[in-house]
PDB file of C-alpha atoms in Angstrom:
ATOM      1  CA  UNK A 246      32.166 108.059 201.030  1.00  0.00           C
ATOM      2  CA  UNK A 247      33.448 108.716 197.557  1.00  0.00           C
ATOM      3  CA  UNK A 248      36.629 107.411 195.940  1.00  0.00           C
ATOM      4  CA  UNK A 249      38.543 108.329 192.711  1.00  0.00           C
ATOM      5  CA  UNK A 250      41.238 106.417 191.364  1.00  0.00           C
ATOM      6  CA  UNK A 251      43.550 108.359 188.947  1.00  0.00           C
ATOM      7  CA  UNK A 252      45.433 106.557 185.964  1.00  0.00           C
ATOM      8  CA  UNK A 253      47.996 107.344 183.307  1.00  0.00           C
ATOM      9  CA  UNK A 254      47.850 105.345 180.063  1.00  0.00           C
ATOM     10  CA  UNK A 255      50.988 103.554 179.155  1.00  0.00           C
ATOM     11  CA  UNK A 256      50.231 103.771 175.365  1.00  0.00           C
ATOM     12  CA  UNK A 257      48.795 107.362 174.785  1.00  0.00           C
ATOM     13  CA  UNK A 258      49.962 109.074 178.017  1.00  0.00           C
ATOM     14  CA  UNK A 259      46.735 110.499 178.769  1.00  0.00           C
ATOM     15  CA  UNK A 260      45.365 110.697 182.320  1.00  0.00           C
ATOM     16  CA  UNK A 261      41.977 109.313 183.228  1.00  0.00           C
ATOM     17  CA  UNK A 262      39.976 108.491 186.320  1.00  0.00           C
ATOM     18  CA  UNK A 263      37.400 106.425 187.756  1.00  0.00           C
ATOM     19  CA  UNK A 264      34.661 107.390 190.338  1.00  0.00           C
ATOM     20  CA  UNK A 265      32.905 105.212 192.927  1.00  0.00           C
ATOM     21  CA  UNK A 266      30.913 105.811 195.860  1.00  0.00           C
ATOM     22  CA  UNK A 267      28.986 108.868 196.693  1.00  0.00           C
ATOM     23  CA  UNK A 268      29.408 111.983 198.771  1.00  0.00           C
ATOM     24  CA  UNK A 269      27.520 114.087 201.180  1.00  0.00           C
ATOM     25  CA  UNK A 270      24.999 114.986 198.515  1.00  0.00           C
ATOM     26  CA  UNK A 271      23.715 111.407 198.705  1.00  0.00           C
ATOM     27  CA  UNK A 272      20.315 112.247 200.266  1.00  0.00           C
ATOM     28  CA  UNK A 273      19.626 114.765 197.307  1.00  0.00           C
ATOM     29  CA  UNK A 274      20.961 112.279 194.661  1.00  0.00           C
ATOM     30  CA  UNK A 275      18.865 109.274 196.282  1.00  0.00           C
ATOM     31  CA  UNK A 276      15.670 111.670 196.038  1.00  0.00           C
ATOM     32  CA  UNK A 277      16.642 112.163 192.192  1.00  0.00           C
ATOM     33  CA  UNK A 278      16.913 108.358 191.598  1.00  0.00           C
ATOM     34  CA  UNK A 279      13.512 107.647 193.558  1.00  0.00           C
ATOM     35  CA  UNK A 280      11.865 110.236 191.184  1.00  0.00           C
ATOM     36  CA  UNK A 281      13.217 108.750 188.023  1.00  0.00           C
ATOM     37  CA  UNK A 282      12.069 105.225 189.374  1.00  0.00           C
ATOM     38  CA  UNK A 283       8.763 106.392 190.064  1.00  0.00           C
ATOM     39  CA  UNK A 284       8.091 107.894 186.843  1.00  0.00           C
ATOM     40  CA  UNK A 285       9.231 104.638 185.338  1.00  0.00           C
ATOM     41  CA  UNK A 286      12.418 105.653 183.770  1.00  0.00           C
ATOM     42  CA  UNK A 287      14.021 102.332 184.797  1.00  0.00           C
ATOM     43  CA  UNK A 288      11.151 100.308 183.839  1.00  0.00           C
ATOM     44  CA  UNK A 289       7.680  99.331 185.465  1.00  0.00           C
ATOM     45  CA  UNK A 290       9.334  96.129 187.225  1.00  0.00           C
ATOM     46  CA  UNK A 291      11.637  98.773 189.312  1.00  0.00           C
ATOM     47  CA  UNK A 292       8.729 101.401 189.850  1.00  0.00           C
ATOM     48  CA  UNK A 293       6.399  98.377 190.912  1.00  0.00           C
ATOM     49  CA  UNK A 294       8.906  97.207 193.574  1.00  0.00           C
ATOM     50  CA  UNK A 295       9.877 100.454 194.782  1.00  0.00           C
ATOM     51  CA  UNK A 296       6.129 101.451 195.278  1.00  0.00           C
ATOM     52  CA  UNK A 297       5.193  97.920 196.914  1.00  0.00           C
ATOM     53  CA  UNK A 298       6.916  98.254 199.924  1.00  0.00           C
ATOM     54  CA  UNK A 299       7.811 101.191 202.349  1.00  0.00           C
ATOM     55  CA  UNK A 300      10.972  99.466 203.203  1.00  0.00           C
ATOM     56  CA  UNK A 301      12.344  98.983 199.788  1.00  0.00           C
ATOM     57  CA  UNK A 302      15.212 101.190 198.867  1.00  0.00           C
ATOM     58  CA  UNK A 303      17.517 102.163 196.059  1.00  0.00           C
ATOM     59  CA  UNK A 304      21.457 102.157 196.161  1.00  0.00           C
ATOM     60  CA  UNK A 305      22.029 105.236 194.341  1.00  0.00           C
ATOM     61  CA  UNK A 306      25.854 105.166 194.843  1.00  0.00           C
ATOM     62  CA  UNK A 307      28.387 104.775 191.972  1.00  0.00           C
ATOM     63  CA  UNK A 308      30.202 101.706 191.460  1.00  0.00           C
ATOM     64  CA  UNK A 309      32.772 100.587 188.594  1.00  0.00           C
ATOM     65  CA  UNK A 310      31.357  98.025 186.025  1.00  0.00           C
ATOM     66  CA  UNK A 311      33.194  95.970 183.797  1.00  0.00           C
ATOM     67  CA  UNK A 312      32.173  93.933 180.483  1.00  0.00           C
ATOM     68  CA  UNK A 313      33.703  90.481 180.476  1.00  0.00           C
ATOM     69  CA  UNK A 314      33.215  90.497 176.585  1.00  0.00           C
ATOM     70  CA  UNK A 315      34.909  93.586 175.350  1.00  0.00           C
ATOM     71  CA  UNK A 316      36.555  94.889 178.512  1.00  0.00           C
ATOM     72  CA  UNK A 317      34.739  98.090 178.382  1.00  0.00           C
ATOM     73  CA  UNK A 318      34.271  99.986 181.910  1.00  0.00           C
ATOM     74  CA  UNK A 319      32.117 102.707 183.293  1.00  0.00           C
ATOM     75  CA  UNK A 320      31.281 104.316 186.535  1.00  0.00           C
ATOM     76  CA  UNK A 321      27.441 103.832 186.792  1.00  0.00           C
ATOM     77  CA  UNK A 322      24.910 104.119 189.722  1.00  0.00           C
ATOM     78  CA  UNK A 323      24.127 100.709 191.123  1.00  0.00           C
ATOM     79  CA  UNK A 324      20.540 101.082 191.170  1.00  0.00           C
ATOM     80  CA  UNK A 325      19.781  97.906 192.835  1.00  0.00           C
ATOM     81  CA  UNK A 326      16.885  97.594 195.093  1.00  0.00           C
ATOM     82  CA  UNK A 327      16.906  96.525 198.757  1.00  0.00           C
ATOM     83  CA  UNK A 328      14.668  95.680 201.487  1.00  0.00           C
ATOM     84  CA  UNK A 329      15.790  97.509 204.565  1.00  0.00           C
ATOM     85  CA  UNK A 330      13.470  96.404 207.596  1.00  0.00           C
ATOM     86  CA  UNK A 331      12.571  98.966 210.051  1.00  0.00           C
ATOM     87  CA  UNK A 332      13.929 101.836 207.736  1.00  0.00           C
ATOM     88  CA  UNK A 333      11.203 103.599 205.652  1.00  0.00           C
ATOM     89  CA  UNK A 334      12.042 105.241 202.437  1.00  0.00           C
ATOM     90  CA  UNK A 335      11.576 108.708 203.908  1.00  0.00           C
ATOM     91  CA  UNK A 336      14.153 108.034 206.581  1.00  0.00           C
ATOM     92  CA  UNK A 337      16.462 105.973 204.498  1.00  0.00           C
ATOM     93  CA  UNK A 338      17.118 108.894 201.992  1.00  0.00           C
ATOM     94  CA  UNK A 339      20.610 109.156 203.725  1.00  0.00           C
ATOM     95  CA  UNK A 340      21.230 105.689 204.429  1.00  0.00           C
ATOM     96  CA  UNK A 341      23.180 103.782 201.692  1.00  0.00           C
ATOM     97  CA  UNK A 342      21.189 100.440 201.058  1.00  0.00           C
ATOM     98  CA  UNK A 343      24.221  98.202 201.302  1.00  0.00           C
ATOM     99  CA  UNK A 344      25.541  99.459 204.751  1.00  0.00           C
ATOM    100  CA  UNK A 345      22.883  97.923 206.927  1.00  0.00           C
ATOM    101  CA  UNK A 346      23.453  94.211 207.981  1.00  0.00           C
ATOM    102  CA  UNK A 347      19.984  93.363 207.642  1.00  0.00           C
ATOM    103  CA  UNK A 348      19.505  94.506 204.239  1.00  0.00           C
ATOM    104  CA  UNK A 349      18.350  92.055 201.481  1.00  0.00           C
ATOM    105  CA  UNK A 350      18.662  92.423 197.930  1.00  0.00           C
ATOM    106  CA  UNK A 351      15.551  92.419 196.298  1.00  0.00           C
ATOM    107  CA  UNK A 352      16.427  93.238 192.529  1.00  0.00           C
ATOM    108  CA  UNK A 353      19.759  93.797 191.272  1.00  0.00           C
ATOM    109  CA  UNK A 354      19.869  96.237 188.452  1.00  0.00           C
ATOM    110  CA  UNK A 355      21.624  94.658 185.424  1.00  0.00           C
ATOM    111  CA  UNK A 356      23.884  97.122 183.497  1.00  0.00           C
ATOM    112  CA  UNK A 357      24.541  96.523 179.797  1.00  0.00           C
ATOM    113  CA  UNK A 358      27.664  97.393 178.070  1.00  0.00           C
ATOM    114  CA  UNK A 359      27.333 100.463 175.750  1.00  0.00           C
ATOM    115  CA  UNK A 360      30.013  99.127 173.390  1.00  0.00           C
ATOM    116  CA  UNK A 361      28.948  95.470 172.831  1.00  0.00           C
ATOM    117  CA  UNK A 362      25.496  95.270 174.718  1.00  0.00           C
ATOM    118  CA  UNK A 363      26.632  92.389 177.040  1.00  0.00           C
ATOM    119  CA  UNK A 364      25.989  92.315 180.643  1.00  0.00           C
ATOM    120  CA  UNK A 365      28.468  94.117 183.008  1.00  0.00           C
ATOM    121  CA  UNK A 366      29.632  93.129 186.205  1.00  0.00           C
ATOM    122  CA  UNK A 367      30.877  95.068 189.359  1.00  0.00           C
ATOM    123  CA  UNK A 368      34.638  95.193 189.086  1.00  0.00           C
ATOM    124  CA  UNK A 369      36.707  93.166 191.376  1.00  0.00           C
ATOM    125  CA  UNK A 370      39.547  94.887 193.323  1.00  0.00           C
ATOM    126  CA  UNK A 371      42.046  93.261 190.944  1.00  0.00           C
ATOM    127  CA  UNK A 372      40.116  95.020 187.951  1.00  0.00           C
ATOM    128  CA  UNK A 373      39.898  98.242 189.441  1.00  0.00           C
ATOM    129  CA  UNK A 374      43.732  98.308 189.713  1.00  0.00           C
ATOM    130  CA  UNK A 375      44.304  98.039 185.896  1.00  0.00           C
ATOM    131  CA  UNK A 376      41.436  99.685 184.359  1.00  0.00           C
ATOM    132  CA  UNK A 377      42.143 100.419 180.607  1.00  0.00           C
ATOM    133  CA  UNK A 378      42.370 103.947 178.944  1.00  0.00           C
ATOM    134  CA  UNK A 379      38.923 105.054 177.901  1.00  0.00           C
ATOM    135  CA  UNK A 380      40.576 107.104 174.867  1.00  0.00           C
ATOM    136  CA  UNK A 381      42.822 104.337 173.226  1.00  0.00           C
ATOM    137  CA  UNK A 382      42.298 101.271 175.240  1.00  0.00           C
ATOM    138  CA  UNK A 383      45.809 101.086 176.500  1.00  0.00           C
ATOM    139  CA  UNK A 384      46.839  99.625 179.678  1.00  0.00           C
ATOM    140  CA  UNK A 385      47.545 101.879 182.840  1.00  0.00           C
ATOM    141  CA  UNK A 386      50.908 102.260 183.856  1.00  0.00           C
ATOM    142  CA  UNK A 387      51.305 100.217 187.009  1.00  0.00           C
ATOM    143  CA  UNK A 388      47.771 100.633 188.277  1.00  0.00           C
ATOM    144  CA  UNK A 389      46.480 103.804 189.825  1.00  0.00           C
ATOM    145  CA  UNK A 390      49.015 106.740 190.250  1.00  0.00           C
ATOM    146  CA  UNK A 391      46.462 108.400 192.416  1.00  0.00           C
ATOM    147  CA  UNK A 392      43.743 107.888 194.912  1.00  0.00           C
ATOM    148  CA  UNK A 393      41.368 110.410 196.493  1.00  0.00           C
ATOM    149  CA  UNK A 394      38.850 109.788 199.166  1.00  0.00           C
ATOM    150  CA  UNK A 395      36.358 112.191 200.439  1.00  0.00           C
ATOM    151  CA  UNK A 396      33.462 112.525 202.668  1.00  0.00           C
TER     152      UNK A 396
END
């Protein structure tokens, strides 16, 4: 399931949105991320973990990450690795890693802020409601003015 939150900036008046989740193309997007991991695009540690066990899978969905230092936010793939017992990679392409009750986090992918380089965290529900304007840094007008869910 995907979710878009639409905002209007109280300072510059521009509209902006934040995307999270993933849609029906998850199996294709999952495969693209796995190929990148296996090529070493995300480092040798992730590559080795992904190749080490047929039950290790990646969460390829998008989440909103925020920087505690400068307030910058971005919609990024989770990229965290999970152990999903009984579900081999070939089968799990269409299974979101965090959906299963028996999933175990193997390695959390750490996202770094593009603006200041500090570590980002997954936005809380409260942070999601008041994401700042990516154009001018202004606050949103009373939280999201639009929410769209799909799939």
